[in-house]
Coordinates of C-alpha atoms in Angstrom, one line a residue:
Chain B
M1 CA 87.1 58.2 -75.6
L2 CA 90.1 60.5 -75.8
T3 CA 91.4 59.0 -72.5
Y4 CA 91.4 55.4 -74.0
I5 CA 93.1 56.6 -77.1
Y6 CA 95.6 58.5 -74.9
L7 CA 96.5 55.3 -73.1
I8 CA 97.0 53.4 -76.3
A9 CA 99.0 56.3 -77.7
I10 CA 101.5 56.6 -74.8
T11 CA 102.0 52.8 -75.0
A12 CA 102.8 53.0 -78.7
E13 CA 105.1 56.0 -78.2
G14 CA 106.8 54.2 -75.3
M15 CA 107.5 51.3 -77.7
S16 CA 108.8 53.6 -80.4
G17 CA 111.1 55.2 -77.8
A18 CA 112.4 51.7 -76.8
L19 CA 113.3 50.8 -80.3
A20 CA 115.2 54.1 -80.8
A21 CA 117.1 53.3 -77.6
G22 CA 117.9 49.8 -78.9
R23 CA 119.5 51.3 -82.0
R24 CA 121.9 53.1 -79.6
N25 CA 122.6 49.9 -77.6
M26 CA 121.3 51.3 -74.4
D27 CA 120.8 49.1 -71.4
I28 CA 117.3 48.4 -70.1
F29 CA 117.4 51.3 -67.8
G30 CA 118.1 53.6 -70.8
V31 CA 115.3 51.9 -72.7
S32 CA 112.8 52.5 -69.9
M33 CA 113.9 56.2 -69.6
I34 CA 113.7 56.8 -73.4
A35 CA 110.3 55.1 -73.4
F36 CA 109.0 57.3 -70.7
I37 CA 110.4 60.5 -72.3
T38 CA 109.0 59.7 -75.7
A39 CA 105.6 59.0 -74.4
L40 CA 105.2 61.7 -71.8
G41 CA 107.8 64.2 -72.8
G42 CA 105.6 66.2 -75.1
G43 CA 103.0 66.8 -72.4
T44 CA 105.8 67.6 -69.9
V45 CA 107.3 70.3 -72.1
R46 CA 103.8 71.8 -72.8
D47 CA 103.1 71.9 -69.0
I48 CA 106.5 73.6 -68.3
L49 CA 105.9 76.2 -71.1
L50 CA 102.4 77.0 -70.0
G51 CA 103.3 76.9 -66.3
N52 CA 100.7 74.2 -65.8
Y53 CA 101.7 72.7 -62.4
P54 CA 101.7 70.0 -61.1
I55 CA 102.8 68.3 -64.3
G56 CA 100.4 65.6 -65.5
W57 CA 102.3 62.4 -64.9
T58 CA 103.3 63.4 -61.4
Q59 CA 99.6 63.0 -60.5
H60 CA 99.1 59.7 -62.4
P61 CA 101.8 57.2 -61.5
A62 CA 100.0 54.6 -63.6
Y63 CA 101.1 56.5 -66.8
I64 CA 104.7 56.1 -65.6
Y65 CA 104.4 52.4 -65.1
L66 CA 102.5 51.9 -68.4
T67 CA 105.1 53.6 -70.5
I68 CA 108.1 52.0 -68.8
G69 CA 106.3 48.6 -69.1
A70 CA 105.7 49.2 -72.8
G71 CA 109.4 49.9 -73.2
L72 CA 110.5 46.7 -71.5
I73 CA 108.0 44.5 -73.3
T74 CA 109.3 45.9 -76.5
V75 CA 112.7 44.5 -75.6
L76 CA 111.2 41.1 -75.3
I77 CA 109.2 41.2 -78.5
A78 CA 111.7 43.2 -80.6
R79 CA 112.2 40.3 -83.1
V80 CA 108.6 40.4 -84.2
M81 CA 108.2 44.2 -84.1
H82 CA 108.6 44.6 -87.9
H83 CA 105.6 42.3 -88.4
L84 CA 103.6 44.9 -86.5
H85 CA 104.9 47.7 -88.6
R86 CA 101.5 48.8 -90.0
L87 CA 99.7 48.5 -86.7
F88 CA 102.4 50.6 -85.2
L89 CA 102.1 53.4 -87.7
V90 CA 98.3 53.6 -87.1
L91 CA 98.8 53.7 -83.3
D92 CA 101.4 56.4 -83.7
A93 CA 99.1 58.4 -85.9
M94 CA 96.3 58.1 -83.3
G95 CA 98.8 59.3 -80.7
L96 CA 99.9 62.3 -82.7
V97 CA 96.3 63.4 -83.2
A98 CA 95.0 62.6 -79.7
F99 CA 98.0 64.3 -78.1
T100 CA 97.4 67.4 -80.2
I101 CA 93.8 67.7 -79.2
I102 CA 94.6 67.1 -75.5
G103 CA 97.3 69.8 -75.7
C104 CA 94.9 72.3 -77.1
N105 CA 92.4 71.5 -74.4
V106 CA 95.0 72.2 -71.6
A107 CA 95.9 75.6 -73.1
I108 CA 92.3 76.5 -73.6
G109 CA 91.6 75.6 -70.0
L110 CA 94.3 77.9 -68.8
G111 CA 92.9 80.8 -70.9
Y112 CA 95.7 81.2 -73.4
S113 CA 95.2 82.9 -76.7
P114 CA 94.4 80.9 -79.9
T115 CA 98.0 81.1 -81.2
V116 CA 99.4 79.7 -78.0
V117 CA 96.7 77.0 -78.0
V118 CA 97.9 75.8 -81.4
M119 CA 101.5 75.9 -80.2
A120 CA 100.5 73.9 -77.1
G121 CA 98.7 71.3 -79.3
I122 CA 101.7 70.9 -81.6
T123 CA 104.2 70.7 -78.7
T124 CA 102.2 67.9 -77.0
G125 CA 101.9 66.1 -80.4
I126 CA 105.5 66.1 -81.5
F127 CA 107.9 67.0 -78.7
G128 CA 108.0 63.4 -77.3
G129 CA 109.5 62.3 -80.6
I130 CA 111.9 65.3 -80.7
L131 CA 113.2 64.6 -77.2
R132 CA 113.6 60.9 -78.1
D133 CA 115.8 61.9 -81.0
I134 CA 117.8 64.4 -79.0
F135 CA 118.5 61.9 -76.2
C136 CA 119.5 59.3 -78.9
N137 CA 121.8 61.9 -80.5
R138 CA 120.2 62.1 -83.9
T139 CA 118.5 64.9 -85.9
P140 CA 114.8 65.0 -85.0
M141 CA 113.0 62.8 -87.5
V142 CA 109.6 64.5 -87.2
L143 CA 111.0 67.6 -88.8
R144 CA 112.2 65.7 -91.9
K145 CA 109.8 62.8 -92.6
E146 CA 106.6 62.8 -94.6
L147 CA 103.8 65.1 -93.3
Y148 CA 103.9 64.6 -89.5
A149 CA 104.3 67.7 -87.4
C150 CA 102.2 69.5 -90.0
V151 CA 99.3 67.1 -89.3
S152 CA 99.5 68.3 -85.7
L153 CA 99.2 71.9 -86.9
L154 CA 96.2 71.1 -89.1
V155 CA 94.4 69.2 -86.4
A156 CA 95.0 72.1 -83.9
L157 CA 93.7 74.7 -86.4
L158 CA 90.7 72.5 -87.3
Y159 CA 89.8 71.9 -83.7
L160 CA 90.1 75.6 -82.8
G161 CA 88.1 76.6 -85.9
L162 CA 85.2 74.2 -85.2
R163 CA 85.2 75.4 -81.6
E164 CA 84.9 79.0 -82.8
F165 CA 81.9 77.9 -84.9
G166 CA 80.3 76.7 -81.7
I167 CA 80.3 73.0 -82.6
N168 CA 79.6 70.7 -79.7
H169 CA 82.8 69.9 -77.7
D170 CA 82.5 66.0 -78.0
L171 CA 81.5 66.2 -81.7
N172 CA 84.4 68.5 -82.4
Q173 CA 86.8 66.0 -80.8
V174 CA 85.5 63.2 -82.9
I175 CA 85.6 65.2 -86.2
S176 CA 89.0 66.6 -85.5
F177 CA 90.4 63.3 -84.5
S178 CA 89.0 61.4 -87.5
I179 CA 90.0 64.0 -90.1
G180 CA 93.5 64.3 -88.5
L181 CA 94.0 60.5 -88.5
M182 CA 92.9 60.3 -92.1
I183 CA 95.3 63.0 -93.2
R184 CA 98.2 61.3 -91.4
L185 CA 97.4 57.9 -92.9
A186 CA 97.0 59.3 -96.3
A187 CA 100.3 61.1 -95.9
I188 CA 102.0 57.8 -95.1
R189 CA 100.2 55.9 -97.9
W190 CA 101.1 58.4 -100.7
S191 CA 104.3 59.8 -99.1
W192 CA 103.0 63.4 -98.9
R193 CA 105.8 65.7 -97.9
L194 CA 106.4 69.3 -97.3
P195 CA 109.0 71.0 -99.4
V196 CA 112.4 70.5 -98.0
F197 CA 114.9 73.3 -97.5
S198 CA 118.4 72.3 -98.3
Y199 CA 121.1 74.9 -97.6
M200 CA 124.6 74.3 -98.7
P201 CA 127.1 75.3 -96.0
G202 CA 128.6 78.6 -97.1
R203 CA 131.5 80.4 -95.5
W204 CA 129.8 82.6 -93.0
A205 CA 127.9 80.6 -90.4
E206 CA 129.7 77.4 -89.6
Chain E
M1 CA 126.9 65.5 -43.5
L2 CA 124.9 65.4 -46.8
T3 CA 125.7 69.0 -47.3
Y4 CA 129.5 68.5 -47.3
I5 CA 129.1 65.5 -49.6
Y6 CA 127.0 67.6 -51.8
L7 CA 129.7 70.3 -52.1
I8 CA 132.3 67.6 -52.9
A9 CA 130.0 66.0 -55.4
I10 CA 129.2 69.2 -57.4
T11 CA 132.9 69.9 -57.5
A12 CA 133.6 66.5 -58.9
E13 CA 130.7 66.7 -61.4
G14 CA 131.9 70.1 -62.5
M15 CA 135.3 68.7 -63.2
S16 CA 133.9 65.8 -65.2
G17 CA 131.9 68.3 -67.2
A18 CA 135.0 70.3 -67.9
L19 CA 136.8 67.3 -69.3
A20 CA 133.9 66.5 -71.6
A21 CA 134.0 70.1 -72.8
G22 CA 137.7 69.7 -73.4
R23 CA 137.1 66.7 -75.7
R24 CA 135.0 69.0 -77.9
N25 CA 137.7 71.7 -77.9
M26 CA 135.4 74.3 -76.3
D27 CA 136.8 77.6 -75.1
I28 CA 137.0 78.3 -71.4
F29 CA 133.6 79.9 -71.4
G30 CA 132.2 76.7 -72.8
V31 CA 134.1 74.7 -70.2
S32 CA 132.6 76.8 -67.4
M33 CA 129.2 76.4 -68.7
I34 CA 129.3 72.7 -69.2
A35 CA 130.9 72.4 -65.7
F36 CA 127.9 74.3 -64.2
I37 CA 125.3 72.3 -66.2
T38 CA 126.9 69.0 -65.3
A39 CA 127.0 69.8 -61.6
L40 CA 123.7 71.6 -61.1
G41 CA 121.7 70.5 -64.1
G42 CA 120.2 67.5 -62.4
G43 CA 118.7 69.5 -59.5
T44 CA 117.6 72.2 -62.0
V45 CA 115.6 69.7 -64.1
R46 CA 114.1 68.2 -60.9
D47 CA 113.0 71.6 -59.6
I48 CA 111.4 72.5 -63.0
L49 CA 109.6 69.1 -63.2
L50 CA 108.3 69.5 -59.6
G51 CA 107.6 73.2 -59.9
N52 CA 110.0 73.8 -57.0
Y53 CA 110.7 77.5 -57.3
P54 CA 113.0 79.4 -56.8
I55 CA 115.4 76.9 -58.2
G56 CA 118.2 75.9 -55.8
W57 CA 121.3 77.5 -57.2
T58 CA 119.5 80.9 -57.7
Q59 CA 119.5 81.1 -53.9
H60 CA 123.1 79.9 -53.5
P61 CA 125.5 81.9 -55.7
A62 CA 128.4 80.0 -53.9
Y63 CA 127.4 76.8 -55.8
I64 CA 127.7 78.6 -59.1
Y65 CA 131.2 79.9 -58.3
L66 CA 132.2 76.5 -56.9
T67 CA 131.2 74.6 -60.0
I68 CA 132.6 77.1 -62.5
G69 CA 135.8 77.3 -60.4
A70 CA 136.1 73.5 -60.4
G71 CA 135.8 73.6 -64.2
L72 CA 138.5 76.2 -64.7
I73 CA 140.9 74.5 -62.3
T74 CA 140.4 71.3 -64.3
V75 CA 141.8 73.1 -67.3
L76 CA 145.0 73.9 -65.4
I77 CA 145.5 70.4 -64.0
A78 CA 144.2 68.4 -66.9
R79 CA 147.6 66.8 -67.5
V80 CA 147.6 65.1 -64.2
M81 CA 143.9 64.2 -64.1
H82 CA 144.4 60.6 -65.2
H83 CA 146.5 60.0 -62.1
L84 CA 143.4 61.0 -60.1
H85 CA 141.3 58.5 -62.0
R86 CA 140.3 56.3 -59.1
L87 CA 139.7 59.2 -56.7
F88 CA 137.5 60.7 -59.3
L89 CA 135.3 57.6 -59.7
V90 CA 134.8 57.5 -55.9
L91 CA 133.8 61.2 -55.8
D92 CA 131.5 60.7 -58.8
A93 CA 129.9 57.7 -57.0
M94 CA 129.4 59.8 -53.9
G95 CA 127.8 62.5 -55.9
L96 CA 125.4 60.0 -57.7
V97 CA 124.2 58.7 -54.3
A98 CA 124.0 62.0 -52.5
F99 CA 122.2 63.7 -55.3
T100 CA 119.6 60.9 -55.4
I101 CA 118.9 61.1 -51.6
I102 CA 118.7 64.9 -51.8
G103 CA 116.3 64.7 -54.8
C104 CA 114.1 62.3 -52.9
N105 CA 114.0 64.7 -49.9
V106 CA 112.9 67.6 -52.1
A107 CA 110.0 65.6 -53.6
I108 CA 109.0 64.3 -50.2
G109 CA 109.0 67.8 -48.8
L110 CA 106.6 68.9 -51.6
G111 CA 104.2 66.0 -50.8
Y112 CA 104.6 64.0 -54.0
S113 CA 103.7 60.3 -54.2
P114 CA 106.4 57.6 -53.8
T115 CA 106.7 57.0 -57.5
V116 CA 107.4 60.6 -58.2
V117 CA 109.8 60.8 -55.3
V118 CA 111.8 58.0 -56.9
M119 CA 111.7 59.7 -60.2
A120 CA 112.9 63.0 -58.6
G121 CA 115.8 61.1 -56.9
I122 CA 116.9 59.5 -60.2
T123 CA 116.5 62.8 -62.1
T124 CA 118.7 64.6 -59.6
G125 CA 121.3 61.8 -59.7
I126 CA 121.7 61.3 -63.4
F127 CA 120.4 64.3 -65.3
G128 CA 123.5 66.4 -64.9
G129 CA 125.5 63.8 -66.8
I130 CA 122.8 63.4 -69.4
L131 CA 122.7 67.2 -70.1
R132 CA 126.5 67.2 -70.3
D133 CA 126.4 64.6 -73.0
I134 CA 123.6 66.3 -74.9
F135 CA 125.4 69.6 -74.9
C136 CA 128.6 67.9 -76.0
N137 CA 126.7 66.1 -78.8
R138 CA 127.1 62.5 -77.7
T139 CA 124.7 59.7 -76.7
P140 CA 124.2 59.9 -73.0
M141 CA 126.8 57.6 -71.4
V142 CA 125.0 57.0 -68.1
L143 CA 122.4 55.0 -70.1
R144 CA 125.0 52.7 -71.6
K145 CA 127.9 52.2 -69.1
E146 CA 128.1 49.7 -66.2
L147 CA 125.4 50.0 -63.5
Y148 CA 125.1 53.7 -62.9
A149 CA 121.6 55.1 -63.4
C150 CA 120.3 51.8 -61.9
V151 CA 122.3 52.5 -58.7
S152 CA 120.3 55.7 -58.4
L153 CA 117.0 53.8 -58.7
L154 CA 118.1 51.3 -56.0
V155 CA 119.2 54.0 -53.6
A156 CA 115.9 55.8 -54.0
L157 CA 113.9 52.6 -53.5
L158 CA 116.0 51.7 -50.4
Y159 CA 115.7 55.2 -48.9
L160 CA 111.9 55.2 -49.4
G161 CA 111.6 51.7 -48.1
L162 CA 113.5 52.4 -44.9
R163 CA 111.5 55.6 -44.4
E164 CA 108.3 53.6 -44.7
F165 CA 109.6 51.2 -42.0
G166 CA 110.0 54.3 -39.7
I167 CA 113.8 54.3 -39.5
N168 CA 115.3 57.5 -38.1
H169 CA 115.8 60.0 -40.8
D170 CA 119.6 60.6 -40.2
L171 CA 120.3 56.9 -39.8
N172 CA 118.4 56.2 -43.0
Q173 CA 120.5 58.7 -44.9
V174 CA 123.7 57.1 -43.6
I175 CA 122.5 53.5 -44.5
S176 CA 121.2 54.4 -47.9
F177 CA 124.3 56.4 -48.7
S178 CA 126.7 53.7 -47.6
I179 CA 124.9 50.8 -49.4
G180 CA 124.4 52.9 -52.5
L181 CA 128.1 53.8 -52.6
M182 CA 129.2 50.2 -52.1
I183 CA 126.9 49.0 -54.9
R184 CA 128.3 51.6 -57.3
L185 CA 131.9 50.9 -56.4
A186 CA 131.3 47.1 -56.7
A187 CA 129.7 47.7 -60.1
I188 CA 132.8 49.5 -61.3
R189 CA 135.2 46.9 -59.8
W190 CA 133.4 43.9 -61.3
S191 CA 131.9 45.6 -64.3
W192 CA 128.4 44.8 -63.5
R193 CA 126.1 45.8 -66.3
L194 CA 122.4 45.7 -67.1
P195 CA 121.4 43.7 -70.2
V196 CA 121.8 45.8 -73.3
F197 CA 119.1 46.1 -75.9
S198 CA 120.5 46.2 -79.4
Y199 CA 118.0 46.8 -82.2
M200 CA 119.1 46.5 -85.8
P201 CA 117.6 49.3 -87.9
G202 CA 114.7 47.8 -89.9
R203 CA 112.8 49.5 -92.7
W204 CA 110.0 51.1 -90.8
A205 CA 111.5 53.7 -88.6
E206 CA 114.5 55.0 -90.5
Chain P
M1 CA 114.8 101.7 -78.3
L2 CA 115.5 98.3 -76.9
T3 CA 112.2 97.0 -78.1
Y4 CA 113.0 97.9 -81.7
I5 CA 116.4 96.3 -81.5
Y6 CA 114.7 93.3 -79.9
L7 CA 112.4 92.9 -82.9
I8 CA 115.2 93.2 -85.3
A9 CA 117.2 90.7 -83.3
I10 CA 114.6 88.0 -83.1
T11 CA 114.1 88.4 -86.9
A12 CA 117.9 87.9 -87.4
E13 CA 118.0 85.0 -85.0
G14 CA 115.0 83.4 -86.7
M15 CA 116.9 83.6 -90.1
S16 CA 120.0 82.1 -88.6
G17 CA 117.9 79.2 -87.2
A18 CA 116.3 78.7 -90.6
L19 CA 119.7 78.4 -92.3
A20 CA 120.9 75.8 -89.7
A21 CA 117.7 73.8 -90.4
G22 CA 118.4 74.0 -94.1
R23 CA 121.8 72.4 -93.5
R24 CA 120.0 69.4 -92.1
N25 CA 117.5 69.3 -95.0
M26 CA 114.5 69.9 -92.8
D27 CA 111.1 70.5 -94.3
I28 CA 109.5 74.0 -94.0
F29 CA 107.7 73.0 -90.8
G30 CA 111.1 72.1 -89.2
V31 CA 112.5 75.4 -90.6
S32 CA 109.7 77.3 -88.9
M33 CA 110.2 75.5 -85.6
I34 CA 114.0 76.0 -85.5
A35 CA 113.6 79.7 -86.4
F36 CA 111.1 80.1 -83.5
I37 CA 113.4 78.2 -81.1
T38 CA 116.5 80.1 -82.1
A39 CA 114.9 83.5 -81.7
L40 CA 112.8 82.9 -78.6
G41 CA 114.4 79.9 -76.9
G42 CA 116.9 81.9 -74.9
G43 CA 114.2 84.0 -73.3
T44 CA 112.1 80.9 -72.7
V45 CA 114.8 79.0 -70.9
R46 CA 115.4 82.2 -68.8
D47 CA 111.8 82.4 -67.9
I48 CA 111.6 78.7 -66.9
L49 CA 114.8 79.0 -64.8
L50 CA 113.5 82.1 -63.0
G51 CA 110.0 80.9 -62.7
N52 CA 108.8 84.0 -64.7
Y53 CA 105.3 82.9 -65.8
P54 CA 103.6 83.4 -68.1
I55 CA 106.5 83.1 -70.5
G56 CA 107.0 86.1 -72.7
W57 CA 106.0 84.9 -76.2
T58 CA 102.7 83.4 -74.9
Q59 CA 101.6 87.0 -74.3
H60 CA 102.9 88.3 -77.6
P61 CA 101.7 86.2 -80.5
A62 CA 103.2 88.7 -82.8
Y63 CA 106.7 87.5 -81.8
I64 CA 105.7 84.0 -82.9
Y65 CA 104.6 85.1 -86.3
L66 CA 107.5 87.4 -86.8
T67 CA 110.1 84.7 -86.1
I68 CA 108.3 82.0 -88.1
G69 CA 107.8 84.5 -90.9
A70 CA 111.5 85.3 -90.8
G71 CA 112.3 81.6 -91.1
L72 CA 110.1 81.1 -94.1
I73 CA 111.3 84.2 -95.9
T74 CA 114.9 82.9 -95.4
V75 CA 113.9 79.8 -97.5
L76 CA 112.9 82.1 -100.3
I77 CA 116.0 84.3 -100.3
A78 CA 118.5 81.6 -99.3
R79 CA 120.4 82.0 -102.6
V80 CA 121.3 85.6 -101.8
M81 CA 121.9 85.2 -98.1
H82 CA 125.7 85.0 -98.4
H83 CA 125.7 88.5 -100.0
L84 CA 124.1 89.7 -96.7
H85 CA 126.8 88.0 -94.7
R86 CA 128.1 91.2 -93.0
L87 CA 124.8 92.7 -92.3
F88 CA 123.8 89.5 -90.7
L89 CA 126.8 89.4 -88.4
V90 CA 125.9 92.9 -87.2
L91 CA 122.3 92.1 -86.6
D92 CA 123.3 89.0 -84.7
A93 CA 125.7 91.0 -82.6
M94 CA 122.9 93.5 -81.9
G95 CA 120.7 90.6 -80.8
L96 CA 123.3 89.1 -78.6
V97 CA 123.8 92.4 -76.7
A98 CA 120.1 93.4 -76.6
F99 CA 119.0 89.9 -75.4
T100 CA 121.6 90.1 -72.6
I101 CA 120.4 93.5 -71.3
I102 CA 116.7 92.4 -71.5
G103 CA 117.5 89.2 -69.6
C104 CA 119.3 91.2 -66.9
N105 CA 116.3 93.5 -66.6
V106 CA 113.9 90.6 -66.1
A107 CA 115.9 89.0 -63.3
I108 CA 116.4 92.4 -61.6
G109 CA 112.6 92.9 -61.8
L110 CA 112.1 89.6 -60.0
G111 CA 114.5 90.6 -57.3
Y112 CA 117.3 88.0 -57.9
S113 CA 120.8 88.5 -56.7
P114 CA 123.5 90.0 -59.0
T115 CA 125.1 86.6 -59.8
V116 CA 121.7 85.2 -61.0
V117 CA 121.1 88.5 -62.9
V118 CA 124.3 87.9 -64.9
M119 CA 123.3 84.3 -65.5
A120 CA 119.9 85.4 -66.7
G121 CA 121.5 87.9 -69.1
I122 CA 123.8 85.3 -70.5
T123 CA 121.1 82.7 -70.8
T124 CA 118.9 85.1 -72.7
G125 CA 121.8 86.0 -74.9
I126 CA 123.2 82.7 -76.0
F127 CA 120.7 79.9 -75.3
G128 CA 118.7 80.4 -78.5
G129 CA 121.8 79.5 -80.5
I130 CA 122.6 76.6 -78.2
L131 CA 119.1 75.1 -78.5
R132 CA 119.3 75.6 -82.3
D133 CA 122.5 73.6 -82.4
I134 CA 121.2 70.8 -80.1
F135 CA 118.0 70.5 -82.3
C136 CA 120.2 70.3 -85.4
N137 CA 122.4 67.7 -83.7
R138 CA 125.7 69.6 -83.6
T139 CA 128.1 70.7 -80.9
P140 CA 127.0 74.3 -79.8
M141 CA 128.9 76.7 -81.9
V142 CA 128.7 79.6 -79.5
L143 CA 130.9 77.7 -77.0
R144 CA 133.7 77.3 -79.6
K145 CA 133.7 80.3 -82.0
E146 CA 135.5 83.6 -81.5
L147 CA 134.4 85.8 -78.5
Y148 CA 130.6 85.4 -78.4
A149 CA 129.2 84.0 -75.1
C150 CA 131.9 86.0 -73.4
V151 CA 130.6 89.2 -74.8
S152 CA 127.3 88.5 -73.2
L153 CA 129.1 88.0 -69.9
L154 CA 131.0 91.3 -70.2
V155 CA 127.8 93.2 -71.2
A156 CA 125.9 91.8 -68.2
L157 CA 128.8 92.7 -65.8
L158 CA 129.1 96.2 -67.3
Y159 CA 125.3 96.8 -67.1
L160 CA 125.1 95.7 -63.5
G161 CA 128.3 97.7 -62.6
L162 CA 127.0 100.9 -64.1
R163 CA 123.7 100.3 -62.4
E164 CA 125.5 99.9 -59.0
F165 CA 127.1 103.3 -59.7
G166 CA 123.7 104.9 -59.9
I167 CA 123.9 105.7 -63.7
N168 CA 120.5 106.6 -65.2
H169 CA 118.7 103.5 -66.5
D170 CA 118.3 104.6 -70.1
L171 CA 121.8 106.0 -70.3
N172 CA 123.1 102.7 -68.9
Q173 CA 121.3 100.7 -71.6
V174 CA 122.8 102.9 -74.3
I175 CA 126.3 102.7 -73.0
S176 CA 126.2 98.9 -72.3
F177 CA 124.6 98.2 -75.7
S178 CA 127.2 100.3 -77.6
I179 CA 130.2 99.0 -75.8
G180 CA 129.0 95.4 -76.1
L181 CA 128.3 95.8 -79.8
M182 CA 131.8 97.3 -80.3
I183 CA 133.5 94.4 -78.5
R184 CA 131.6 91.8 -80.5
L185 CA 132.3 93.5 -83.8
A186 CA 136.0 93.9 -82.9
A187 CA 136.1 90.2 -81.9
I188 CA 134.8 89.3 -85.3
R189 CA 137.1 91.7 -87.1
W190 CA 140.3 90.6 -85.4
S191 CA 139.3 87.0 -84.6
W192 CA 139.6 87.4 -80.8
R193 CA 139.2 84.1 -79.1
L194 CA 139.3 82.7 -75.6
P195 CA 141.8 80.0 -74.9
V196 CA 140.5 76.6 -76.0
F197 CA 140.7 73.6 -73.8
S198 CA 141.5 70.5 -75.8
Y199 CA 141.5 67.3 -73.8
M200 CA 142.7 64.1 -75.4
P201 CA 140.4 61.1 -74.6
G202 CA 142.1 59.0 -71.9
R203 CA 141.1 55.7 -70.7
W204 CA 138.9 56.6 -67.7
A205 CA 135.9 58.4 -69.0
E206 CA 135.3 56.7 -72.3

């Protein structure tokens, strides 16, 4: 199941990357590249940090074509994208949660400690979006919007916690995925946010 | 031959990095660092993605001194740089094409699949410029200007295609390099561009 | 001794990251992440470049909690931070010098050549601050302010030089650390700066 959700998720992330590239008036090569980085960048950063070689997409060319294809299709259907606004938010939420669980699984498989497993889950979940924003020269949105990165943290903690309690692996994935998705959708619906830290520029550090 | 072109290319890329640093009023340490990153960053990212350790420049200190030296010399001759405008564009084009072929060779040597070989070529060709722009806090230019990153893609495809046809390795390098260089120079001369995707900010994604 | 200074340094760097995040109105998750990246990003980049796996913090969860904790505490005491301005500059200077020496030691232990050892020292010293600025979407400050990155270079050269002369390892660390710290504090006190390279945008490179 996670594999299908993963494929849907990288498609949705690729499309979100393409839209961000469009805001910066990139050419279709730039659109393809940002789509690829947004969709597969989180897993790539995770693999580099954990030393997990060869990196995932180098063994699955299909993922590369899927994300680039998603980016190029977005260019064609950009005019109607805002009608798909809600569908998109749901797909993106599914991606966030699925990426997180997959990231945790990779780190667990490599024998890392629980703290690093959680970091790996979060990295997989949110770094694609962060790289997208850095390449498009804007402050990463996932660190400022309503509950997003934090959902990734909660899912990773829940998943590890249930695992510690000896819950069946598949059941754990279903539970963690469902609860994570609900939290994210609720956060969108009711605009849940973490407290924001606003620091006025003083003299000393600018 | 490719080695000499490579040395010329990293020198030219180092100089372009220095100029970008100068636009941000960096000190000469910053200039040296941006020169180094622009010239050797593409190969570094490729090596990290492919797990190709030790990374190239760690085994060739001369490359480090060459690129930093190129950056510092640029500071001294900055006033006359615009007279060298055309020479510079040619050197940069040579670098783009040579980097791409070298990147393909590295991935082939590691046994990666054709798709990944093409990605490695493009990464080597364009990522130095992308890192330069990220470190100088601007939207990557190579994703917006006239045919640039796309030339890297075409060269990689041509090189792999001729290789598949069993063309002699050296001959293939000469052909791919020459055709790639011509395409890039023609693109500059006649302002060839890929279609640009401009997406107006709607409500849903900031 | 270096270990204690290291712990103090990553705490101070985590706090500086949190303040930078606060200037961008990030939520407390973003603050935690920027604190972590500022404190441990330099060593992470070094380890990736040198192929030094597993990466340091994955084996020391305590470092992760320490830096994130430092970031969150900064949110609580932000109002009084400017009173601690001077203390902060000293802690940051200690971090810069300690990180540099630690980075050199790692590269020496892996058998890299002197040039790469110096690069590893500088990377460890300054890349946390550079990543902080990239994630917060501003031009890296360490490449523009008064003598900063350059101190890292001087410390690395001094440390390697004394090592070459056969000075006792511990003594070398004490000497290099003390001299480096003095240079940095003197640079702040008397606003020492490297020459700045200002390049006016011409026609040719946008």
